[in-house]
Amino acid sequence: MAEKEGKEKWGMVIDLDICTGCQACVTACSMENNIPFVGEDEMAYGRGMQWMRIRRYWEGEYPEVAPAHEPMLCQQCGNAPCEPVCPVFASVHSEQEQINLQVYNRCIGTRYCANNCPFSARTFNWFDYELPAPMNSYLNPDVSVRRRGIMEKCTFCVQRIVKGRQNASASGREIADGEVVPACAQACPTDAIVFGNLSDPESRVSQIARSDRAFRELEELGTDSRVTYLKGGKNYGS
Amino acid sequence: MKSKVPIWQRGSFRITVAIILLILAGGAVGGVYFTQIPPEQPIQFPHNFHVGLGAQCEYCHTGTATGPSAGLPTTDKCWGCHQQLTPRNADMELVVHYAEKGLSIPWVPVAIQPDFVQFNHQPHILAGVSCSTCHGDLTTMTVAEPQKGQNMGWCLDCHQKMSTPEEFVRLSDCATCHY
Amino acid sequence: MSDNISRRDFLKLSGLGITAAAVMTGCGPSSRYVVRHAYVDMPEYNQTGVSTFYATTCQECPAGCGIIVRTQEGRAIKIEGNPNHPVNLGKICSRGLTSVQGLYNPDRIGGPQKRSRGEQNITPMNWEDAVTVVTNGLANSGKVAFLLGLTSDHLFDLVTEITTAANSMPPFRYSSLATLEGRATLVKATEEMFGKPNLPYFDISNSDVILNFGASFLETWISPLAYSRGFKNFRKQKFGKRGYLISFEPRQSLTSANADLWVPALPGSEGYLAMAIGKIVAQIKSLPIPLMYENITISDASKISGVSETKLQEIAEIVARAEHPIAIPGGGALVTENGLQTAKAILGLNILHKNLGVPGGVYLTNGDSPTTNLDEIAKLIQEMNAGNIATIFIHGTNPVFELPKSLGFTEALKKVPTVISFSSFEDETVIESDYVFPDHTGLESFGYQRVLAGSDREAISSVQPVVQPIHDTKATVDVFLAAATSVGGDISAKIKYTDEVDFLQQKITPLLDSGGFYNAPELPTFWSKWLQYGGWWKPEMGLEIPEDNNQLSEKIDLKLPKQLSENKEFHLITFGTQMGDGHGANRPWLQETPDPMTTLTWNSWIEINPDTADKLGIHDDDIVSVASTTGGESIEVVVYRYPAIRPDCVAMPFGQGHTALGRYAEGRGSNPAEIWSSLLNQAGNLAVFETKVSITPTGKRRPLARQESKAGVYGEH
């Protein structure tokens, strides 16, 4: 699935040096995207629905022990392993935003895509998770509520991208850098997450992505992921 | 005594299967039909009359050019004109009833999309699409009627006709409507 | 078998047809069209399908962050940070984000109730009767007590006016969060060092080395978002400079996990460490050794704290080389018996570096500093037991859950004839109350919040309703104002406000032209700006500069931390989590958001060093009985083997273990407050870290829902 260079190529940089691992992005994502909570048992079965998770790996031995925190979300690969395996083209590449889309109304729940995702970034609706009234009142009207049997994942808050584009075009201009911010980056207390258009070399995200500390997860797989991490913490300067 | 004719060759079996299939098909057709008939409205609102009086669509459906939803008129909006009128029929008396009690009129919108479709009026209006392109000719309708065949192919068809191939990249992108 | 199809069969088959119709058309004909109730009179600023945003203040913890709430068609959808607000500058934490789950919680109390204590015997009442009950309570002004939360809000100001007018006891305040933060100790130490009982503001943005003694400032401490922002600036300074964070804590918190150097020091020994560091730094910089730090030898400090001499030397050298090293006395170091002296020793390090009132240094926040003084609560309990309290009003706190059981609040409450709670939820205190008169939740109410400890300038944050109240609730301020009008006597004579908004407007009138970032000629203009911007604050940074009055010449006396018998007795560390003071436990997304360090969800746990656990024969997910060695109380809790904790300490999160508070909170985990020691330090702060416990395996197991195991913890399924 080769990509044509368009005007938009959304990407993200996560600076692990200032990411504290506080989980605000996880909650923000969940509240923005109508992600259902599944309860203790389902969490214990590994069926949590968070589109984002903070991977925590312990490094070292007591007392020189510290966790490495790394936010993990859909990497919106340019060359995505999830796309070719979908029998119904529910997992497709978007020509416009250059991200991976999950088309809920096409998805039939084969879960091939999740099996093929090297980042474990996809979550599956094993059940219909009802929100008791009046809790359904806070659901975001811009995001579909998914039903049982549907695969879902981080969308880079595509509803905000579309809204940003429509707002910009309504006033006859291009989307400005920093105009579209996904919920995680908006919440991040330390501004560790930067989001923007990678096709614009002057955008803030492009500039930061050129840092010497930049790396991408599982780069050797050649998935051309759109999320760049900046080394941090104990690796700083190395 | 056991019959030697295999079960699927018996007339009775075939008739039973045919009836089951007929009933299934009939049910499905009926179901589809039921989704296509306009729902019951609280007031038999004569669109044709109001349009004929020269009312612009945007006068009541104010949100079209500025947001995703055209919006339904508030009771106060109806009352703005109707308080100057003497009710001539039962429907007009209903307007008085709703306005005087301060109740909202329980309209049932018919131009609706499924939950997984995110439709936005604003870009369509700004692109110069007229209301009647999608909502039909309201000068001939009393209550609004659902338009037939408004499926995704219909959307894409129009998107393709109205755009250049470069624009169609965006206009055919799944995330334009589904997220 | 008949070949004829009976009527019955036909009906069955027709049923099949209807089912087919339903299946093949999605979900059936009837659900395709939905009745929409349009506005009767839509406000000018609203448009169907377009969001309206309101600026208000987050009420989930006392930090007072500014939030912008996205609403659509009268529903609160999403909480976002207020980019202009001096505390959080547009940022927001998990707790703030989930406040809509508090507003729309299915377990909210729908209206005023009369209750039988301890039972589910509830009689709904109307607000007129409720106001009469409150009036009767206020009438007996000598025997009335108020127990409020920590927020310095308009309710606190009104209650203070009422108690002053009636000459009754001033309102008491309690929050377990403040207890764990060591707020009372910090404020007292600041008073003794700098002459003002105010919370200090630590400008970590501009400092190059942070010596953090037990402050979990990235999670809950004082104003976590403000300090998280500061942490970012601290790491990303001009010219690529990166600050160096050293953290002393027996159990690695998220803050220590982000430190460049984590030093696991024995609880209660932080004062010795501060003294030793002060002494070495003075030596390195060839300063005269201040009296405060004279009385220690490095080897003693090392022996007591378990931190090696070379490490102390190394740390002191880093500090001595730094331009603006800042020392923060936080929760862990302060909630011990040595707390007050320790806080002074740590604050002293800032004086030693002349790091007062300079960028990267220590400042003092304005005005009163809300604290939780357990001395006072103990006095209240005494009064209650003595029968001197006829009516107690409880708002914004859940004392039955949050106070240490050993203090005996619950028993004392039984001796109070009338207990009135204003809680929105049926929490543990409501269960023990006679009346509950639910207040609006934060997103439905008006108000203001003074004293923002995370703000680098004078600021008052405004609160406004973003949605119509969804239940039959009434603002507590309005209830008190109505009661104050009808009670007569001094109260009616002195409290003259028509309603809550009138009270607020009278209170903010002095701000009209006092140099904020906006001014207004008259109140209505000011009021609209006040609501629009989410408060009022000064245009530039400005805080009081603490004075150096030679405080370093004061000697410090520390008590040696108690020796524990190895592997039998442990220090119990209690740490705050995203549940805050426990009221976050009924927000399902706070439950489901994993704990940052353990990735645990929906439960509480006890952290044990794997070496210690091996010696005791304890595995992950074992249930152990944790018994206080002083009080005799015990709780059962599930083990999480935690690699970053001292072997002689165990740690538990606070906030779970509810016996009430609704479907999402009840019956999850255990509440460490049940085994807390009721020992106080010199500042009247509960010395939580002085709790010593023994650990006994029960032989039971319960797998905890950990996200770190993506495959799940239930094994094959």
PDB file of N, CA and C in Angstrom, chain A residues 184-209:
ATOM      1  N   CYS A 184      -4.938  13.220  23.740  1.00  0.00           N
ATOM      2  CA  CYS A 184      -3.796  12.854  24.590  1.00  0.00           C
ATOM      3  C   CYS A 184      -2.802  13.999  24.691  1.00  0.00           C
ATOM      4  N   ALA A 185      -2.487  14.591  23.516  1.00  0.00           N
ATOM      5  CA  ALA A 185      -1.507  15.670  23.517  1.00  0.00           C
ATOM      6  C   ALA A 185      -2.061  16.893  24.229  1.00  0.00           C
ATOM      7  N   GLN A 186      -3.375  17.094  24.098  1.00  0.00           N
ATOM      8  CA  GLN A 186      -3.990  18.234  24.748  1.00  0.00           C
ATOM      9  C   GLN A 186      -3.907  18.119  26.264  1.00  0.00           C
ATOM     10  N   ALA A 187      -4.071  16.894  26.753  1.00  0.00           N
ATOM     11  CA  ALA A 187      -4.075  16.703  28.207  1.00  0.00           C
ATOM     12  C   ALA A 187      -2.665  16.663  28.766  1.00  0.00           C
ATOM     13  N   CYS A 188      -1.719  16.099  28.048  1.00  0.00           N
ATOM     14  CA  CYS A 188      -0.396  15.751  28.595  1.00  0.00           C
ATOM     15  C   CYS A 188       0.178  16.862  29.469  1.00  0.00           C
ATOM     16  N   PRO A 189       0.301  16.613  30.779  1.00  0.00           N
ATOM     17  CA  PRO A 189       0.726  17.668  31.701  1.00  0.00           C
ATOM     18  C   PRO A 189       2.134  18.179  31.428  1.00  0.00           C
ATOM     19  N   THR A 190       2.976  17.373  30.778  1.00  0.00           N
ATOM     20  CA  THR A 190       4.336  17.852  30.532  1.00  0.00           C
ATOM     21  C   THR A 190       4.569  18.151  29.061  1.00  0.00           C
ATOM     22  N   ASP A 191       3.524  18.161  28.253  1.00  0.00           N
ATOM     23  CA  ASP A 191       3.672  18.415  26.822  1.00  0.00           C
ATOM     24  C   ASP A 191       4.644  17.446  26.174  1.00  0.00           C
ATOM     25  N   ALA A 192       4.652  16.221  26.634  1.00  0.00           N
ATOM     26  CA  ALA A 192       5.574  15.246  26.054  1.00  0.00           C
ATOM     27  C   ALA A 192       5.094  14.794  24.691  1.00  0.00           C
ATOM     28  N   ILE A 193       3.804  14.946  24.416  1.00  0.00           N
ATOM     29  CA  ILE A 193       3.257  14.499  23.144  1.00  0.00           C
ATOM     30  C   ILE A 193       3.075  15.710  22.238  1.00  0.00           C
ATOM     31  N   VAL A 194       3.681  15.647  21.070  1.00  0.00           N
ATOM     32  CA  VAL A 194       3.522  16.723  20.085  1.00  0.00           C
ATOM     33  C   VAL A 194       2.916  16.103  18.838  1.00  0.00           C
ATOM     34  N   PHE A 195       1.915  16.769  18.294  1.00  0.00           N
ATOM     35  CA  PHE A 195       1.191  16.223  17.154  1.00  0.00           C
ATOM     36  C   PHE A 195       1.180  17.248  16.038  1.00  0.00           C
ATOM     37  N   GLY A 196       1.238  16.787  14.823  1.00  0.00           N
ATOM     38  CA  GLY A 196       1.176  17.740  13.722  1.00  0.00           C
ATOM     39  C   GLY A 196       1.340  17.060  12.381  1.00  0.00           C
ATOM     40  N   ASN A 197       1.578  17.888  11.387  1.00  0.00           N
ATOM     41  CA  ASN A 197       1.633  17.434  10.012  1.00  0.00           C
ATOM     42  C   ASN A 197       3.082  17.190   9.606  1.00  0.00           C
ATOM     43  N   LEU A 198       3.434  15.926   9.343  1.00  0.00           N
ATOM     44  CA  LEU A 198       4.816  15.591   9.017  1.00  0.00           C
ATOM     45  C   LEU A 198       5.184  15.999   7.591  1.00  0.00           C
ATOM     46  N   SER A 199       4.180  16.255   6.758  1.00  0.00           N
ATOM     47  CA  SER A 199       4.516  16.623   5.390  1.00  0.00           C
ATOM     48  C   SER A 199       4.963  18.077   5.299  1.00  0.00           C
ATOM     49  N   ASP A 200       4.750  18.821   6.370  1.00  0.00           N
ATOM     50  CA  ASP A 200       5.252  20.191   6.424  1.00  0.00           C
ATOM     51  C   ASP A 200       6.566  20.181   7.197  1.00  0.00           C
ATOM     52  N   PRO A 201       7.711  20.393   6.513  1.00  0.00           N
ATOM     53  CA  PRO A 201       8.993  20.270   7.218  1.00  0.00           C
ATOM     54  C   PRO A 201       9.184  21.316   8.305  1.00  0.00           C
ATOM     55  N   GLU A 202       8.372  22.387   8.269  1.00  0.00           N
ATOM     56  CA  GLU A 202       8.528  23.436   9.271  1.00  0.00           C
ATOM     57  C   GLU A 202       7.621  23.238  10.471  1.00  0.00           C
ATOM     58  N   SER A 203       6.734  22.253  10.427  1.00  0.00           N
ATOM     59  CA  SER A 203       5.827  22.080  11.559  1.00  0.00           C
ATOM     60  C   SER A 203       6.629  21.660  12.784  1.00  0.00           C
ATOM     61  N   ARG A 204       6.052  21.925  13.940  1.00  0.00           N
ATOM     62  CA  ARG A 204       6.770  21.655  15.179  1.00  0.00           C
ATOM     63  C   ARG A 204       7.098  20.168  15.296  1.00  0.00           C
ATOM     64  N   VAL A 205       6.158  19.337  14.889  1.00  0.00           N
ATOM     65  CA  VAL A 205       6.381  17.897  15.033  1.00  0.00           C
ATOM     66  C   VAL A 205       7.505  17.452  14.112  1.00  0.00           C
ATOM     67  N   SER A 206       7.585  18.005  12.885  1.00  0.00           N
ATOM     68  CA  SER A 206       8.664  17.619  11.983  1.00  0.00           C
ATOM     69  C   SER A 206      10.009  18.026  12.555  1.00  0.00           C
ATOM     70  N   GLN A 207      10.034  19.226  13.119  1.00  0.00           N
ATOM     71  CA  GLN A 207      11.304  19.699  13.668  1.00  0.00           C
ATOM     72  C   GLN A 207      11.770  18.815  14.814  1.00  0.00           C
ATOM     73  N   ILE A 208      10.849  18.477  15.701  1.00  0.00           N
ATOM     74  CA  ILE A 208      11.255  17.666  16.851  1.00  0.00           C
ATOM     75  C   ILE A 208      11.619  16.259  16.395  1.00  0.00           C
ATOM     76  N   ALA A 209      10.929  15.750  15.388  1.00  0.00           N
ATOM     77  CA  ALA A 209      11.198  14.390  14.931  1.00  0.00           C
ATOM     78  C   ALA A 209      12.603  14.261  14.348  1.00  0.00           C
TER      79      ALA A 209
END
